[in-house]
Amino acid sequence: MSSPLWSRRERFGELDKLLRTLQNRQVVVMGDFNTPPDSTLFNPMRGRFDNAFEAADRGLHVTWPVPLPVLAIDQIWISRPAPLADCHLGWSARSDHRPVIVDLSPGCTDPSPSRN
């Protein structure tokens, strides 16, 4: 739900629990969080993840609503060490959000591959 009156704390708590089960892996978390990146809800992630746009130091990264975005609610978070080569915004006529595009460095590997 995208209502500003609806708390996202429970959903962020569920995300934190899931990410703790993956703490020995290289993880990319991306999506429309309907929450700005400076929200305290992201604090549990900040210890282990970098916001790709902030890490790329690319300036203004507002993504919604198109055509004149004012909010940065679409984000990509990459676990450290973040194999980030670049992060930038694109344009699409098929969405009311600007896409966040990330280029990862070659050789990005999971430090503890699973054996399923």
PDB file of C-alpha atoms in Angstrom:
ATOM      1  CA  MET A   1       0.000   0.000   0.000  1.00  0.00           C
ATOM      2  CA  SER A   2       1.332   3.448  -0.852  1.00  0.00           C
ATOM      3  CA  SER A   3      -0.672   5.606   1.560  1.00  0.00           C
ATOM      4  CA  PRO A   4       1.516   8.011   3.559  1.00  0.00           C
ATOM      5  CA  LEU A   5      -0.728   7.260   6.563  1.00  0.00           C
ATOM      6  CA  TRP A   6       0.157   3.534   6.541  1.00  0.00           C
ATOM      7  CA  SER A   7       3.228   2.566   8.563  1.00  0.00           C
ATOM      8  CA  ARG A   8       5.914   0.646   6.705  1.00  0.00           C
ATOM      9  CA  ARG A   9       7.742  -0.297   9.929  1.00  0.00           C
ATOM     10  CA  GLU A  10       6.379  -3.877   9.958  1.00  0.00           C
ATOM     11  CA  ARG A  11       7.366  -4.507   6.320  1.00  0.00           C
ATOM     12  CA  PHE A  12      10.839  -3.089   6.892  1.00  0.00           C
ATOM     13  CA  GLY A  13      11.142  -5.364   9.944  1.00  0.00           C
ATOM     14  CA  GLU A  14      10.291  -8.366   7.758  1.00  0.00           C
ATOM     15  CA  LEU A  15      12.883  -7.255   5.211  1.00  0.00           C
ATOM     16  CA  ASP A  16      15.506  -6.917   7.952  1.00  0.00           C
ATOM     17  CA  LYS A  17      14.774 -10.465   9.185  1.00  0.00           C
ATOM     18  CA  LEU A  18      15.145 -11.842   5.661  1.00  0.00           C
ATOM     19  CA  LEU A  19      18.385  -9.960   5.046  1.00  0.00           C
ATOM     20  CA  ARG A  20      19.861 -11.311   8.297  1.00  0.00           C
ATOM     21  CA  THR A  21      19.429 -14.855   6.903  1.00  0.00           C
ATOM     22  CA  LEU A  22      21.535 -13.797   3.899  1.00  0.00           C
ATOM     23  CA  GLN A  23      24.279 -11.986   5.793  1.00  0.00           C
ATOM     24  CA  ASN A  24      27.113 -14.100   4.345  1.00  0.00           C
ATOM     25  CA  ARG A  25      26.079 -13.456   0.749  1.00  0.00           C
ATOM     26  CA  GLN A  26      26.368 -10.646  -1.740  1.00  0.00           C
ATOM     27  CA  VAL A  27      22.817  -9.258  -1.916  1.00  0.00           C
ATOM     28  CA  VAL A  28      21.049  -6.688  -4.087  1.00  0.00           C
ATOM     29  CA  VAL A  29      17.756  -5.292  -2.769  1.00  0.00           C
ATOM     30  CA  MET A  30      15.765  -3.150  -5.156  1.00  0.00           C
ATOM     31  CA  GLY A  31      12.303  -1.778  -5.568  1.00  0.00           C
ATOM     32  CA  ASP A  32       9.726   0.905  -5.032  1.00  0.00           C
ATOM     33  CA  PHE A  33       9.953   1.336  -1.259  1.00  0.00           C
ATOM     34  CA  ASN A  34       7.488   4.263  -1.154  1.00  0.00           C
ATOM     35  CA  THR A  35       9.950   5.619   1.413  1.00  0.00           C
ATOM     36  CA  PRO A  36      12.762   8.153   0.934  1.00  0.00           C
ATOM     37  CA  PRO A  37      16.311   6.815   1.424  1.00  0.00           C
ATOM     38  CA  ASP A  38      16.991   9.044   4.433  1.00  0.00           C
ATOM     39  CA  SER A  39      14.147   7.435   6.414  1.00  0.00           C
ATOM     40  CA  THR A  40      15.122   5.864   9.747  1.00  0.00           C
ATOM     41  CA  LEU A  41      13.421   2.690   8.474  1.00  0.00           C
ATOM     42  CA  PHE A  42      16.567   2.035   6.414  1.00  0.00           C
ATOM     43  CA  ASN A  43      18.886   2.298   9.466  1.00  0.00           C
ATOM     44  CA  PRO A  44      19.157  -1.509   9.981  1.00  0.00           C
ATOM     45  CA  MET A  45      20.356  -1.853   6.359  1.00  0.00           C
ATOM     46  CA  ARG A  46      22.893   0.976   6.525  1.00  0.00           C
ATOM     47  CA  GLY A  47      25.354  -1.085   8.553  1.00  0.00           C
ATOM     48  CA  ARG A  48      25.779  -3.641   5.788  1.00  0.00           C
ATOM     49  CA  PHE A  49      24.360  -2.095   2.600  1.00  0.00           C
ATOM     50  CA  ASP A  50      25.096   0.923   0.439  1.00  0.00           C
ATOM     51  CA  ASN A  51      22.374   2.820  -1.355  1.00  0.00           C
ATOM     52  CA  ALA A  52      23.647   2.524  -4.927  1.00  0.00           C
ATOM     53  CA  PHE A  53      22.789   6.072  -5.904  1.00  0.00           C
ATOM     54  CA  GLU A  54      24.438   7.539  -2.813  1.00  0.00           C
ATOM     55  CA  ALA A  55      27.511   5.331  -3.285  1.00  0.00           C
ATOM     56  CA  ALA A  56      27.845   6.453  -6.915  1.00  0.00           C
ATOM     57  CA  ASP A  57      27.642  10.086  -5.702  1.00  0.00           C
ATOM     58  CA  ARG A  58      25.440  11.079  -8.610  1.00  0.00           C
ATOM     59  CA  GLY A  59      23.429  13.908  -7.034  1.00  0.00           C
ATOM     60  CA  LEU A  60      19.676  14.263  -7.283  1.00  0.00           C
ATOM     61  CA  HIS A  61      17.980  10.875  -7.616  1.00  0.00           C
ATOM     62  CA  VAL A  62      14.253  11.609  -7.536  1.00  0.00           C
ATOM     63  CA  THR A  63      12.213   8.958  -9.315  1.00  0.00           C
ATOM     64  CA  TRP A  64       8.507   9.750  -8.854  1.00  0.00           C
ATOM     65  CA  PRO A  65       6.180  10.962 -10.302  1.00  0.00           C
ATOM     66  CA  VAL A  66       7.139  11.224 -13.934  1.00  0.00           C
ATOM     67  CA  PRO A  67       7.271  13.613 -15.820  1.00  0.00           C
ATOM     68  CA  LEU A  68       8.398  15.900 -12.959  1.00  0.00           C
ATOM     69  CA  PRO A  69       9.737  13.656 -10.177  1.00  0.00           C
ATOM     70  CA  VAL A  70      10.081  15.075  -6.667  1.00  0.00           C
ATOM     71  CA  LEU A  71      10.532  11.963  -4.468  1.00  0.00           C
ATOM     72  CA  ALA A  72      13.357   9.383  -4.302  1.00  0.00           C
ATOM     73  CA  ILE A  73      11.266   6.308  -3.465  1.00  0.00           C
ATOM     74  CA  ASP A  74      12.779   3.796  -5.908  1.00  0.00           C
ATOM     75  CA  GLN A  75      16.114   2.465  -4.710  1.00  0.00           C
ATOM     76  CA  ILE A  76      18.768  -0.192  -5.053  1.00  0.00           C
ATOM     77  CA  TRP A  77      20.788  -1.301  -2.006  1.00  0.00           C
ATOM     78  CA  ILE A  78      23.907  -3.458  -2.430  1.00  0.00           C
ATOM     79  CA  SER A  79      25.655  -5.333   0.375  1.00  0.00           C
ATOM     80  CA  ARG A  80      29.250  -4.363   1.103  1.00  0.00           C
ATOM     81  CA  PRO A  81      31.674  -4.553  -0.421  1.00  0.00           C
ATOM     82  CA  ALA A  82      29.420  -3.115  -3.104  1.00  0.00           C
ATOM     83  CA  PRO A  83      30.673  -4.100  -6.563  1.00  0.00           C
ATOM     84  CA  LEU A  84      29.288  -0.851  -7.981  1.00  0.00           C
ATOM     85  CA  ALA A  85      30.574   0.533 -11.266  1.00  0.00           C
ATOM     86  CA  ASP A  86      27.813   3.124 -11.857  1.00  0.00           C
ATOM     87  CA  CYS A  87      24.272   4.101 -10.918  1.00  0.00           C
ATOM     88  CA  HIS A  88      22.060   6.498 -12.835  1.00  0.00           C
ATOM     89  CA  LEU A  89      18.431   7.229 -13.709  1.00  0.00           C
ATOM     90  CA  GLY A  90      16.730   6.375 -16.969  1.00  0.00           C
ATOM     91  CA  TRP A  91      13.433   7.384 -18.550  1.00  0.00           C
ATOM     92  CA  SER A  92      10.476   5.266 -19.590  1.00  0.00           C
ATOM     93  CA  ALA A  93       7.123   6.207 -21.078  1.00  0.00           C
ATOM     94  CA  ARG A  94       5.689   2.977 -19.630  1.00  0.00           C
ATOM     95  CA  SER A  95       5.817   3.956 -15.956  1.00  0.00           C
ATOM     96  CA  ASP A  96       5.182   6.872 -13.630  1.00  0.00           C
ATOM     97  CA  HIS A  97       8.582   6.123 -12.035  1.00  0.00           C
ATOM     98  CA  ARG A  98      12.065   6.771 -13.405  1.00  0.00           C
ATOM     99  CA  PRO A  99      14.084   3.547 -13.496  1.00  0.00           C
ATOM    100  CA  VAL A 100      17.208   3.279 -11.351  1.00  0.00           C
ATOM    101  CA  ILE A 101      19.962   1.613 -13.394  1.00  0.00           C
ATOM    102  CA  VAL A 102      22.974  -0.001 -11.749  1.00  0.00           C
ATOM    103  CA  ASP A 103      26.109  -1.346 -13.398  1.00  0.00           C
ATOM    104  CA  LEU A 104      28.024  -3.837 -11.253  1.00  0.00           C
ATOM    105  CA  SER A 105      31.751  -4.368 -11.531  1.00  0.00           C
ATOM    106  CA  PRO A 106      32.912  -7.529 -13.311  1.00  0.00           C
ATOM    107  CA  GLY A 107      33.929 -10.390 -11.092  1.00  0.00           C
ATOM    108  CA  CYS A 108      31.164  -9.873  -8.556  1.00  0.00           C
ATOM    109  CA  THR A 109      30.855 -13.180  -6.781  1.00  0.00           C
ATOM    110  CA  ASP A 110      28.990 -14.477  -3.790  1.00  0.00           C
ATOM    111  CA  PRO A 111      31.566 -14.943  -1.004  1.00  0.00           C
ATOM    112  CA  SER A 112      29.807 -18.096   0.237  1.00  0.00           C
ATOM    113  CA  PRO A 113      28.084 -19.945  -2.617  1.00  0.00           C
ATOM    114  CA  SER A 114      25.350 -22.292  -1.509  1.00  0.00           C
ATOM    115  CA  ARG A 115      25.222 -25.930  -2.392  1.00  0.00           C
ATOM    116  CA  ASN A 116      21.570 -26.750  -3.110  1.00  0.00           C
TER     117      ASN A 116
END
